[in-house]
mmCIF file of C-alpha atoms in Angstrom:
data_model
loop_
_atom_site.group_PDB
_atom_site.id
_atom_site.type_symbol
_atom_site.label_atom_id
_atom_site.label_comp_id
_atom_site.label_asym_id
_atom_site.label_seq_id
_atom_site.Cartn_x
_atom_site.Cartn_y
_atom_site.Cartn_z
ATOM 1 C CA MET N 56 -179.775 103.048 -99.470
ATOM 2 C CA ALA N 57 -181.815 102.571 -102.568
ATOM 3 C CA VAL N 58 -184.174 99.668 -102.494
ATOM 4 C CA ILE N 59 -185.294 98.143 -105.734
ATOM 5 C CA GLU N 60 -188.404 96.062 -105.757
ATOM 6 C CA LYS N 61 -188.307 92.868 -107.908
ATOM 7 C CA SER N 62 -191.390 94.056 -109.756
ATOM 8 C CA GLU N 63 -189.482 97.173 -110.885
ATOM 9 C CA MET N 64 -186.863 95.121 -112.792
ATOM 10 C CA LYS N 65 -187.550 96.130 -116.318
ATOM 11 C CA PHE N 66 -185.712 93.549 -118.265
ATOM 12 C CA VAL N 67 -187.490 90.488 -116.660
ATOM 13 C CA GLN N 68 -188.998 88.612 -119.530
ATOM 14 C CA THR N 69 -189.686 85.076 -120.922
ATOM 15 C CA THR N 70 -188.614 84.440 -124.519
ATOM 16 C CA GLU N 71 -188.314 81.389 -126.653
ATOM 17 C CA GLY N 72 -184.836 79.830 -125.718
ATOM 18 C CA TYR N 73 -184.151 81.983 -122.546
ATOM 19 C CA GLU N 74 -185.623 83.876 -119.617
ATOM 20 C CA ILE N 75 -184.388 86.901 -117.834
ATOM 21 C CA LEU N 76 -185.135 86.630 -114.181
ATOM 22 C CA PRO N 77 -184.443 88.513 -110.824
ATOM 23 C CA HIS N 78 -181.372 87.189 -109.331
ATOM 24 C CA PRO N 79 -182.380 85.109 -106.070
ATOM 25 C CA GLN N 80 -179.596 86.834 -104.138
ATOM 26 C CA SER N 81 -180.043 90.528 -105.351
ATOM 27 C CA ASN N 82 -182.729 93.067 -106.206
ATOM 28 C CA ARG N 83 -180.171 94.688 -108.760
ATOM 29 C CA LEU N 84 -178.644 91.614 -110.489
ATOM 30 C CA TYR N 85 -180.521 89.600 -113.086
ATOM 31 C CA HIS N 86 -180.066 85.986 -113.990
ATOM 32 C CA ILE N 87 -180.268 85.004 -117.656
ATOM 33 C CA GLU N 88 -181.419 81.367 -118.072
ATOM 34 C CA ILE N 89 -180.660 80.013 -121.471
ATOM 35 C CA SER N 90 -182.074 76.524 -122.326
ATOM 36 C CA ALA N 91 -179.934 73.565 -122.340
ATOM 37 C CA ASP N 92 -180.929 72.711 -125.910
ATOM 38 C CA ILE N 93 -179.480 76.139 -127.057
ATOM 39 C CA VAL N 94 -176.404 75.583 -125.102
ATOM 40 C CA LYS N 95 -175.956 72.183 -126.686
ATOM 41 C CA LYS N 96 -176.614 73.456 -130.210
ATOM 42 C CA PHE N 97 -174.135 76.312 -129.617
ATOM 43 C CA LEU N 98 -171.359 73.749 -128.811
ATOM 44 C CA GLU N 99 -172.302 71.533 -131.617
ATOM 45 C CA ILE N 100 -171.780 74.453 -133.988
ATOM 46 C CA MET N 101 -168.438 75.301 -132.381
ATOM 47 C CA LYS N 102 -167.394 71.854 -133.052
ATOM 48 C CA GLU N 103 -168.527 71.947 -136.664
ATOM 49 C CA ASP N 104 -166.897 75.257 -137.268
ATOM 50 C CA GLY N 105 -163.564 73.868 -135.798
ATOM 51 C CA VAL N 106 -163.426 76.621 -133.145
ATOM 52 C CA SER N 107 -160.641 76.326 -130.485
ATOM 53 C CA ALA N 108 -159.139 78.429 -127.849
ATOM 54 C CA GLN N 109 -156.067 78.975 -129.896
ATOM 55 C CA ARG N 110 -158.134 80.110 -132.813
ATOM 56 C CA LEU N 111 -159.843 82.782 -130.574
ATOM 57 C CA GLU N 112 -156.501 83.925 -129.101
ATOM 58 C CA TYR N 113 -154.767 84.232 -132.535
ATOM 59 C CA THR N 114 -157.696 85.571 -134.658
ATOM 60 C CA PRO N 115 -159.781 88.446 -133.202
ATOM 61 C CA PHE N 116 -162.623 88.377 -135.763
ATOM 62 C CA ALA N 117 -163.237 84.777 -134.824
ATOM 63 C CA ARG N 118 -164.541 85.987 -131.336
ATOM 64 C CA GLN N 119 -167.160 87.957 -133.087
ATOM 65 C CA LEU N 120 -168.257 85.062 -135.125
ATOM 66 C CA VAL N 121 -168.628 82.977 -131.885
ATOM 67 C CA THR N 122 -170.835 85.660 -130.513
ATOM 68 C CA ASP N 123 -172.892 85.713 -133.859
ATOM 69 C CA ARG N 124 -173.401 82.002 -133.467
ATOM 70 C CA LEU N 125 -174.976 82.284 -130.096
ATOM 71 C CA LEU N 126 -177.282 85.184 -131.063
ATOM 72 C CA THR N 127 -178.486 83.196 -134.064
ATOM 73 C CA LEU N 128 -179.708 80.659 -131.752
ATOM 74 C CA THR N 129 -181.149 83.023 -129.105
ATOM 75 C CA GLY N 130 -182.240 85.944 -131.179
ATOM 76 C CA TYR N 131 -180.178 89.121 -131.624
ATOM 77 C CA GLU N 132 -182.186 90.981 -128.986
ATOM 78 C CA LEU N 133 -180.251 89.264 -126.362
ATOM 79 C CA GLY N 134 -177.125 91.189 -127.352
ATOM 80 C CA ASN N 135 -179.073 94.433 -126.921
ATOM 81 C CA ILE N 136 -180.388 93.473 -123.481
ATOM 82 C CA VAL N 137 -176.967 92.411 -122.251
ATOM 83 C CA ARG N 138 -175.720 95.938 -123.091
ATOM 84 C CA GLU N 139 -178.758 97.616 -121.747
ATOM 85 C CA ILE N 140 -178.461 95.801 -118.370
ATOM 86 C CA LEU N 141 -174.840 96.570 -118.071
ATOM 87 C CA ASN N 142 -175.388 100.303 -118.779
ATOM 88 C CA ASP N 143 -178.474 100.488 -116.487
ATOM 89 C CA ARG N 144 -177.468 102.218 -113.276
ATOM 90 C CA ALA N 145 -180.287 100.545 -111.409
ATOM 91 C CA SER N 146 -178.954 97.124 -112.214
ATOM 92 C CA GLY N 147 -175.596 96.916 -114.061
ATOM 93 C CA GLY N 148 -175.020 93.192 -113.773
ATOM 94 C CA PHE N 149 -176.269 89.624 -114.290
ATOM 95 C CA THR N 150 -175.328 85.966 -114.105
ATOM 96 C CA VAL N 151 -175.632 83.344 -116.849
ATOM 97 C CA GLY N 152 -174.664 79.560 -116.914
ATOM 98 C CA MET N 153 -174.192 76.700 -119.293
ATOM 99 C CA LYS N 154 -176.841 74.415 -117.510
ATOM 100 C CA ASP N 155 -174.304 71.806 -116.616
ATOM 101 C CA VAL N 156 -174.089 70.819 -120.380
ATOM 102 C CA THR N 157 -170.341 70.648 -120.274
ATOM 103 C CA GLU N 158 -167.323 70.706 -118.015
ATOM 104 C CA ASP N 159 -164.764 71.343 -120.898
ATOM 105 C CA LYS N 160 -162.845 74.579 -120.051
ATOM 106 C CA GLU N 161 -162.249 75.261 -123.828
ATOM 107 C CA GLU N 162 -166.217 75.320 -124.253
ATOM 108 C CA PHE N 163 -166.512 77.599 -121.325
ATOM 109 C CA LEU N 164 -164.210 80.093 -123.131
ATOM 110 C CA PHE N 165 -166.439 79.901 -126.197
ATOM 111 C CA PHE N 166 -169.528 80.795 -123.972
ATOM 112 C CA SER N 167 -167.860 83.460 -122.111
ATOM 113 C CA THR N 168 -166.366 85.070 -125.281
ATOM 114 C CA ALA N 169 -169.863 85.216 -126.787
ATOM 115 C CA PHE N 170 -171.063 87.251 -123.747
ATOM 116 C CA SER N 171 -167.926 89.539 -123.483
ATOM 117 C CA HIS N 172 -168.437 90.483 -127.114
ATOM 118 C CA MET N 173 -172.088 91.231 -126.718
ATOM 119 C CA ALA N 174 -170.955 93.844 -124.277
ATOM 120 C CA GLY N 175 -168.116 95.238 -126.170
ATOM 121 C CA MET N 176 -164.336 94.705 -126.699
ATOM 122 C CA PRO N 177 -162.207 92.863 -124.098
ATOM 123 C CA ASN N 178 -158.981 94.596 -123.222
ATOM 124 C CA PHE N 179 -155.480 92.930 -123.676
ATOM 125 C CA ASP N 180 -154.745 91.244 -120.406
ATOM 126 C CA SER N 181 -150.977 91.731 -119.830
ATOM 127 C CA MET N 182 -150.859 89.266 -116.927
ATOM 128 C CA THR N 183 -151.372 86.457 -119.630
ATOM 129 C CA GLY N 184 -150.818 88.043 -122.923
ATOM 130 C CA LYS N 185 -154.332 87.233 -124.113
ATOM 131 C CA TYR N 186 -157.878 88.903 -124.152
ATOM 132 C CA TYR N 187 -158.740 86.778 -121.040
ATOM 133 C CA ALA N 188 -156.982 85.405 -118.072
ATOM 134 C CA ASN N 189 -157.469 82.080 -116.304
ATOM 135 C CA PHE N 190 -155.877 81.822 -112.917
ATOM 136 C CA SER N 191 -156.035 79.361 -109.913
ATOM 137 C CA VAL N 192 -156.398 79.758 -106.153
ATOM 138 C CA LYS N 193 -154.743 76.980 -104.144
ATOM 139 C CA ASP N 194 -153.640 76.143 -100.709
ATOM 140 C CA THR N 195 -150.239 77.600 -101.170
ATOM 141 C CA ASP N 196 -149.304 80.757 -103.091
ATOM 142 C CA ASN N 197 -146.196 82.906 -103.761
ATOM 143 C CA SER N 198 -147.719 85.655 -105.674
ATOM 144 C CA ASP N 199 -147.327 89.498 -105.170
ATOM 145 C CA SER N 200 -151.013 90.311 -104.880
ATOM 146 C CA TYR N 201 -154.124 89.114 -103.082
ATOM 147 C CA LEU N 202 -155.536 87.632 -106.239
ATOM 148 C CA ARG N 203 -154.353 84.077 -105.572
ATOM 149 C CA GLN N 204 -154.069 84.127 -101.823
ATOM 150 C CA ALA N 205 -156.888 81.795 -100.536
ATOM 151 C CA TYR N 206 -157.125 82.442 -96.833
ATOM 152 C CA ARG N 207 -157.439 86.237 -96.612
ATOM 153 C CA LEU N 208 -160.167 88.731 -97.655
ATOM 154 C CA PHE N 209 -159.579 90.088 -101.212
ATOM 155 C CA THR N 210 -160.989 93.450 -100.594
ATOM 156 C CA LEU N 211 -163.537 95.249 -102.572
ATOM 157 C CA HIS N 212 -162.053 97.059 -105.641
ATOM 158 C CA THR N 213 -162.628 97.885 -109.284
ATOM 159 C CA ASP N 214 -160.489 96.522 -112.123
ATOM 160 C CA GLY N 215 -158.301 98.451 -114.445
ATOM 161 C CA THR N 216 -157.085 100.935 -111.949
ATOM 162 C CA PHE N 217 -153.337 100.728 -113.153
ATOM 163 C CA VAL N 218 -153.890 100.736 -116.871
ATOM 164 C CA ASP N 219 -154.402 103.674 -119.195
ATOM 165 C CA GLU N 220 -157.577 102.419 -121.047
ATOM 166 C CA PRO N 221 -161.237 102.235 -120.195
ATOM 167 C CA THR N 222 -162.432 99.309 -118.224
ATOM 168 C CA ASP N 223 -166.201 99.650 -118.299
ATOM 169 C CA TRP N 224 -167.294 96.028 -117.396
ATOM 170 C CA LEU N 225 -166.013 92.958 -115.894
ATOM 171 C CA LEU N 226 -166.746 89.203 -116.415
ATOM 172 C CA MET N 227 -165.741 86.373 -114.160
ATOM 173 C CA MET N 228 -166.521 82.715 -114.792
ATOM 174 C CA LYS N 229 -165.975 79.765 -112.678
ATOM 175 C CA LEU N 230 -164.084 77.086 -114.443
ATOM 176 C CA GLU N 231 -163.286 74.473 -111.794
ATOM 177 C CA GLU N 232 -163.685 74.036 -107.995
ATOM 178 C CA ARG N 233 -162.622 71.392 -105.530
ATOM 179 C CA ASN N 234 -162.698 71.156 -101.771
ATOM 180 C CA ALA N 235 -163.725 74.719 -101.463
ATOM 181 C CA VAL N 236 -165.747 76.257 -98.403
ATOM 182 C CA GLY N 237 -166.067 80.033 -98.507
ATOM 183 C CA GLY N 238 -164.468 82.136 -101.357
ATOM 184 C CA GLU N 239 -167.745 83.706 -102.385
ATOM 185 C CA SER N 240 -167.483 86.444 -104.834
ATOM 186 C CA ARG N 241 -168.352 89.747 -102.828
ATOM 187 C CA LEU N 242 -170.209 92.554 -104.766
ATOM 188 C CA LEU N 243 -171.250 95.977 -103.750
ATOM 189 C CA HIS N 244 -173.316 98.288 -105.882
ATOM 190 C CA LEU N 245 -172.103 101.955 -105.341
ATOM 191 C CA ASP N 246 -175.731 103.171 -104.717
ATOM 192 C CA ASP N 247 -176.360 100.726 -101.892
ATOM 193 C CA TRP N 248 -173.240 101.812 -99.962
ATOM 194 C CA ASN N 249 -174.539 103.792 -96.982
ATOM 195 C CA GLU N 250 -171.561 106.117 -96.751
ATOM 196 C CA LEU N 251 -171.225 106.815 -100.420
ATOM 197 C CA ASP N 252 -171.947 110.592 -100.001
ATOM 198 C CA LYS N 253 -169.505 110.995 -97.168
ATOM 199 C CA PHE N 254 -166.627 109.683 -99.103
ATOM 200 C CA ALA N 255 -167.640 110.888 -102.656
ATOM 201 C CA ASN N 256 -167.970 114.516 -101.395
ATOM 202 C CA ASP N 257 -164.772 114.470 -99.494
ATOM 203 C CA PRO N 258 -162.178 116.748 -101.263
ATOM 204 C CA ILE N 259 -159.605 113.770 -101.247
ATOM 205 C CA GLY N 260 -162.160 111.893 -103.349
ATOM 206 C CA SER N 261 -161.198 114.186 -106.314
ATOM 207 C CA HIS N 262 -157.495 113.945 -105.664
ATOM 208 C CA LYS N 263 -155.483 112.174 -108.489
ATOM 209 C CA PHE N 264 -153.681 109.205 -106.776
ATOM 210 C CA THR N 265 -150.808 107.366 -108.385
ATOM 211 C CA TYR N 266 -151.373 103.698 -109.205
ATOM 212 C CA LYS N 267 -148.718 101.248 -109.741
ATOM 213 C CA ALA N 268 -148.960 97.508 -110.537
ATOM 214 C CA PRO N 269 -146.883 94.774 -109.141
ATOM 215 C CA SER N 270 -144.560 92.868 -111.385
ATOM 216 C CA SER N 271 -146.895 89.863 -111.865
ATOM 217 C CA LYS N 272 -149.381 92.151 -113.757
ATOM 218 C CA ASN N 273 -146.706 92.849 -116.472
ATOM 219 C CA VAL N 274 -147.670 96.488 -116.513
ATOM 220 C CA GLY N 275 -144.752 98.988 -115.976
ATOM 221 C CA GLN N 276 -146.636 102.372 -116.444
ATOM 222 C CA GLU N 277 -147.977 104.445 -113.587
ATOM 223 C CA VAL N 278 -151.405 106.109 -113.998
ATOM 224 C CA GLU N 279 -153.224 108.933 -111.993
ATOM 225 C CA ARG N 280 -156.767 108.412 -111.187
ATOM 226 C CA THR N 281 -159.270 110.112 -109.002
ATOM 227 C CA THR N 282 -161.193 107.833 -106.694
ATOM 228 C CA PHE N 283 -164.495 109.361 -107.668
ATOM 229 C CA PHE N 284 -165.801 110.782 -110.954
ATOM 230 C CA LYS N 285 -169.157 111.271 -112.574
ATOM 231 C CA GLN N 286 -170.857 109.697 -115.498
ATOM 232 C CA ASN N 287 -174.464 110.731 -116.475
ATOM 233 C CA ASN N 288 -174.237 112.848 -113.436
ATOM 234 C CA LYS N 289 -173.988 109.803 -111.157
ATOM 235 C CA PRO N 290 -170.820 109.005 -108.945
ATOM 236 C CA CYS N 291 -168.498 106.282 -110.205
ATOM 237 C CA ILE N 292 -165.592 104.884 -108.492
ATOM 238 C CA CYS N 293 -162.008 103.743 -109.205
ATOM 239 C CA PHE N 294 -160.252 101.901 -106.257
ATOM 240 C CA ILE N 295 -158.083 99.053 -105.179
ATOM 241 C CA ASP N 296 -156.209 99.212 -101.964
ATOM 242 C CA GLN N 297 -153.145 97.216 -103.081
ATOM 243 C CA PHE N 298 -151.953 99.523 -105.846
ATOM 244 C CA VAL N 299 -152.735 102.991 -104.795
ATOM 245 C CA TYR N 300 -149.930 105.284 -103.539
ATOM 246 C CA PRO N 301 -151.061 108.127 -101.055
ATOM 247 C CA GLU N 302 -148.794 111.021 -100.647
ATOM 248 C CA THR N 303 -149.760 111.979 -97.008
ATOM 249 C CA ILE N 304 -151.021 110.427 -93.883
ATOM 250 C CA GLU N 305 -154.334 112.113 -94.385
ATOM 251 C CA GLN N 306 -154.824 110.619 -97.845
ATOM 252 C CA ALA N 307 -153.891 107.102 -96.416
ATOM 253 C CA LYS N 308 -156.443 107.463 -93.617
ATOM 254 C CA TYR N 309 -159.143 108.478 -96.177
ATOM 255 C CA LEU N 310 -158.282 105.406 -98.422
ATOM 256 C CA SER N 311 -158.224 102.966 -95.294
ATOM 257 C CA ASN N 312 -161.486 104.336 -93.928
ATOM 258 C CA LEU N 313 -163.149 104.197 -97.319
ATOM 259 C CA SER N 314 -162.159 100.537 -97.779
ATOM 260 C CA ASP N 315 -163.167 99.651 -94.117
ATOM 261 C CA SER N 316 -166.603 101.214 -94.756
ATOM 262 C CA MET N 317 -167.288 99.329 -97.984
ATOM 263 C CA GLU N 318 -166.236 95.988 -96.371
ATOM 264 C CA ALA N 319 -168.560 96.581 -93.322
ATOM 265 C CA ASP N 320 -171.562 97.725 -95.299
ATOM 266 C CA GLU N 321 -174.703 95.550 -94.988
ATOM 267 C CA ALA N 322 -175.450 95.710 -98.776
ATOM 268 C CA VAL N 323 -172.370 93.544 -99.733
ATOM 269 C CA ILE N 324 -173.541 90.450 -101.649
ATOM 270 C CA GLU N 325 -171.758 87.241 -101.096
ATOM 271 C CA LEU N 326 -172.701 85.620 -104.553
ATOM 272 C CA LYS N 327 -173.007 81.867 -105.058
ATOM 273 C CA LEU N 328 -171.625 81.174 -108.571
ATOM 274 C CA PRO N 329 -171.645 77.378 -109.678
ATOM 275 C CA VAL N 330 -168.910 76.028 -111.926
ATOM 276 C CA GLY N 331 -169.857 76.916 -115.660
ATOM 277 C CA ASN N 332 -171.569 79.988 -114.658
ATOM 278 C CA LEU N 333 -170.359 83.733 -115.153
ATOM 279 C CA VAL N 334 -171.128 87.140 -113.662
ATOM 280 C CA MET N 335 -170.831 90.429 -115.543
ATOM 281 C CA VAL N 336 -170.931 93.730 -113.946
ATOM 282 C CA ASN N 337 -170.516 97.430 -114.721
ATOM 283 C CA ASN N 338 -166.958 98.153 -113.461
ATOM 284 C CA LEU N 339 -167.673 101.859 -112.986
ATOM 285 C CA PHE N 340 -170.292 101.307 -110.131
ATOM 286 C CA TRP N 341 -169.994 97.762 -108.848
ATOM 287 C CA LEU N 342 -167.030 96.865 -106.757
ATOM 288 C CA HIS N 343 -166.076 93.225 -106.408
ATOM 289 C CA GLY N 344 -163.833 91.165 -104.077
ATOM 290 C CA ARG N 345 -163.692 87.670 -102.605
ATOM 291 C CA ALA N 346 -164.417 86.136 -99.124
ATOM 292 C CA ALA N 347 -161.648 83.973 -97.521
ATOM 293 C CA PHE N 348 -161.677 80.255 -97.923
ATOM 294 C CA GLU N 349 -161.513 77.780 -95.132
ATOM 295 C CA LYS N 350 -158.199 76.061 -94.829
ATOM 296 C CA ASN N 351 -157.913 72.897 -96.990
ATOM 297 C CA THR N 352 -154.562 71.713 -98.400
ATOM 298 C CA GLU N 353 -156.459 70.071 -101.361
ATOM 299 C CA LEU N 354 -158.315 73.526 -102.102
ATOM 300 C CA TYR N 355 -158.602 74.401 -105.822
ATOM 301 C CA ARG N 356 -160.526 76.901 -107.739
ATOM 302 C CA GLU N 357 -159.929 78.118 -111.228
ATOM 303 C CA LEU N 358 -161.535 81.306 -112.600
ATOM 304 C CA GLN N 359 -161.560 83.097 -115.831
ATOM 305 C CA ARG N 360 -161.576 87.068 -116.198
ATOM 306 C CA GLN N 361 -162.278 89.312 -119.151
ATOM 307 C CA ARG N 362 -162.683 92.974 -118.819
ATOM 308 C CA GLY N 363 -163.134 95.699 -121.460
ATOM 309 C CA ARG N 364 -164.931 98.619 -122.911
ATOM 310 C CA PHE N 365 -168.333 99.330 -124.367
ATOM 311 C CA ILE N 366 -168.505 99.883 -128.111
ATOM 312 C CA GLN N 367 -170.813 102.689 -129.481
#
């Protein structure tokens, strides 16, 4: 397992208006600390410009203008750094928050949109028909996937497995939380997984599996994907246990053992993410999931998801 010293984290810096720090829970993730003054100014400009969630949903170029407004306040180098961190194999991820300046979910969308468009272009989310998806986790659930089921482990996976488009990065932002114990975001960097070589070098790792989405995803197509592939001569992964259809018992055992191995790995991070904060990771070499919540009939958590591709 690779060990990265904090002193080796090359993007750590202090700049007027923001700092880039090692994340307290990870030697790979960064935390971007934007000053409360800049967050306040950004939201004031959004109000002056008449920006709304509907405006961003209906008018794609408005999303880029929101990004420009934040970069004008922080300096445009922040956009370059965001892309460099996400593309950096040694890291590939960061957290950033709004400093408790607001609890308004529409204003959370302005902030997350700015960061997603620094990274590239969000994909259309068929589940909601927008470029983002807000979804809740509650005590009871009737959905057809683990996404909203609070009291079971949401196993480690990558996004975009069942769609025929690049899904290079993932953004998750916490919008609201009440009566929640547990439910931490679980993350695993591929290079920290002890048994990566064992599974990546297995011939089944290069087999093209069929992926199909459940009805709630509003995606009717089937796609074929290998579990492992290479980018810049480094292994990357495409996997989710719920939507992959093995053809043989041998393949099923491989997938089950792969998932069990990742879940048990000591390098899994259980990330603490406060309301108003987001995490962005490279979806090709970071896996993500969610720990189970403790039972509470008043449990409520709302998250936002954006995922997309890098732009050259």
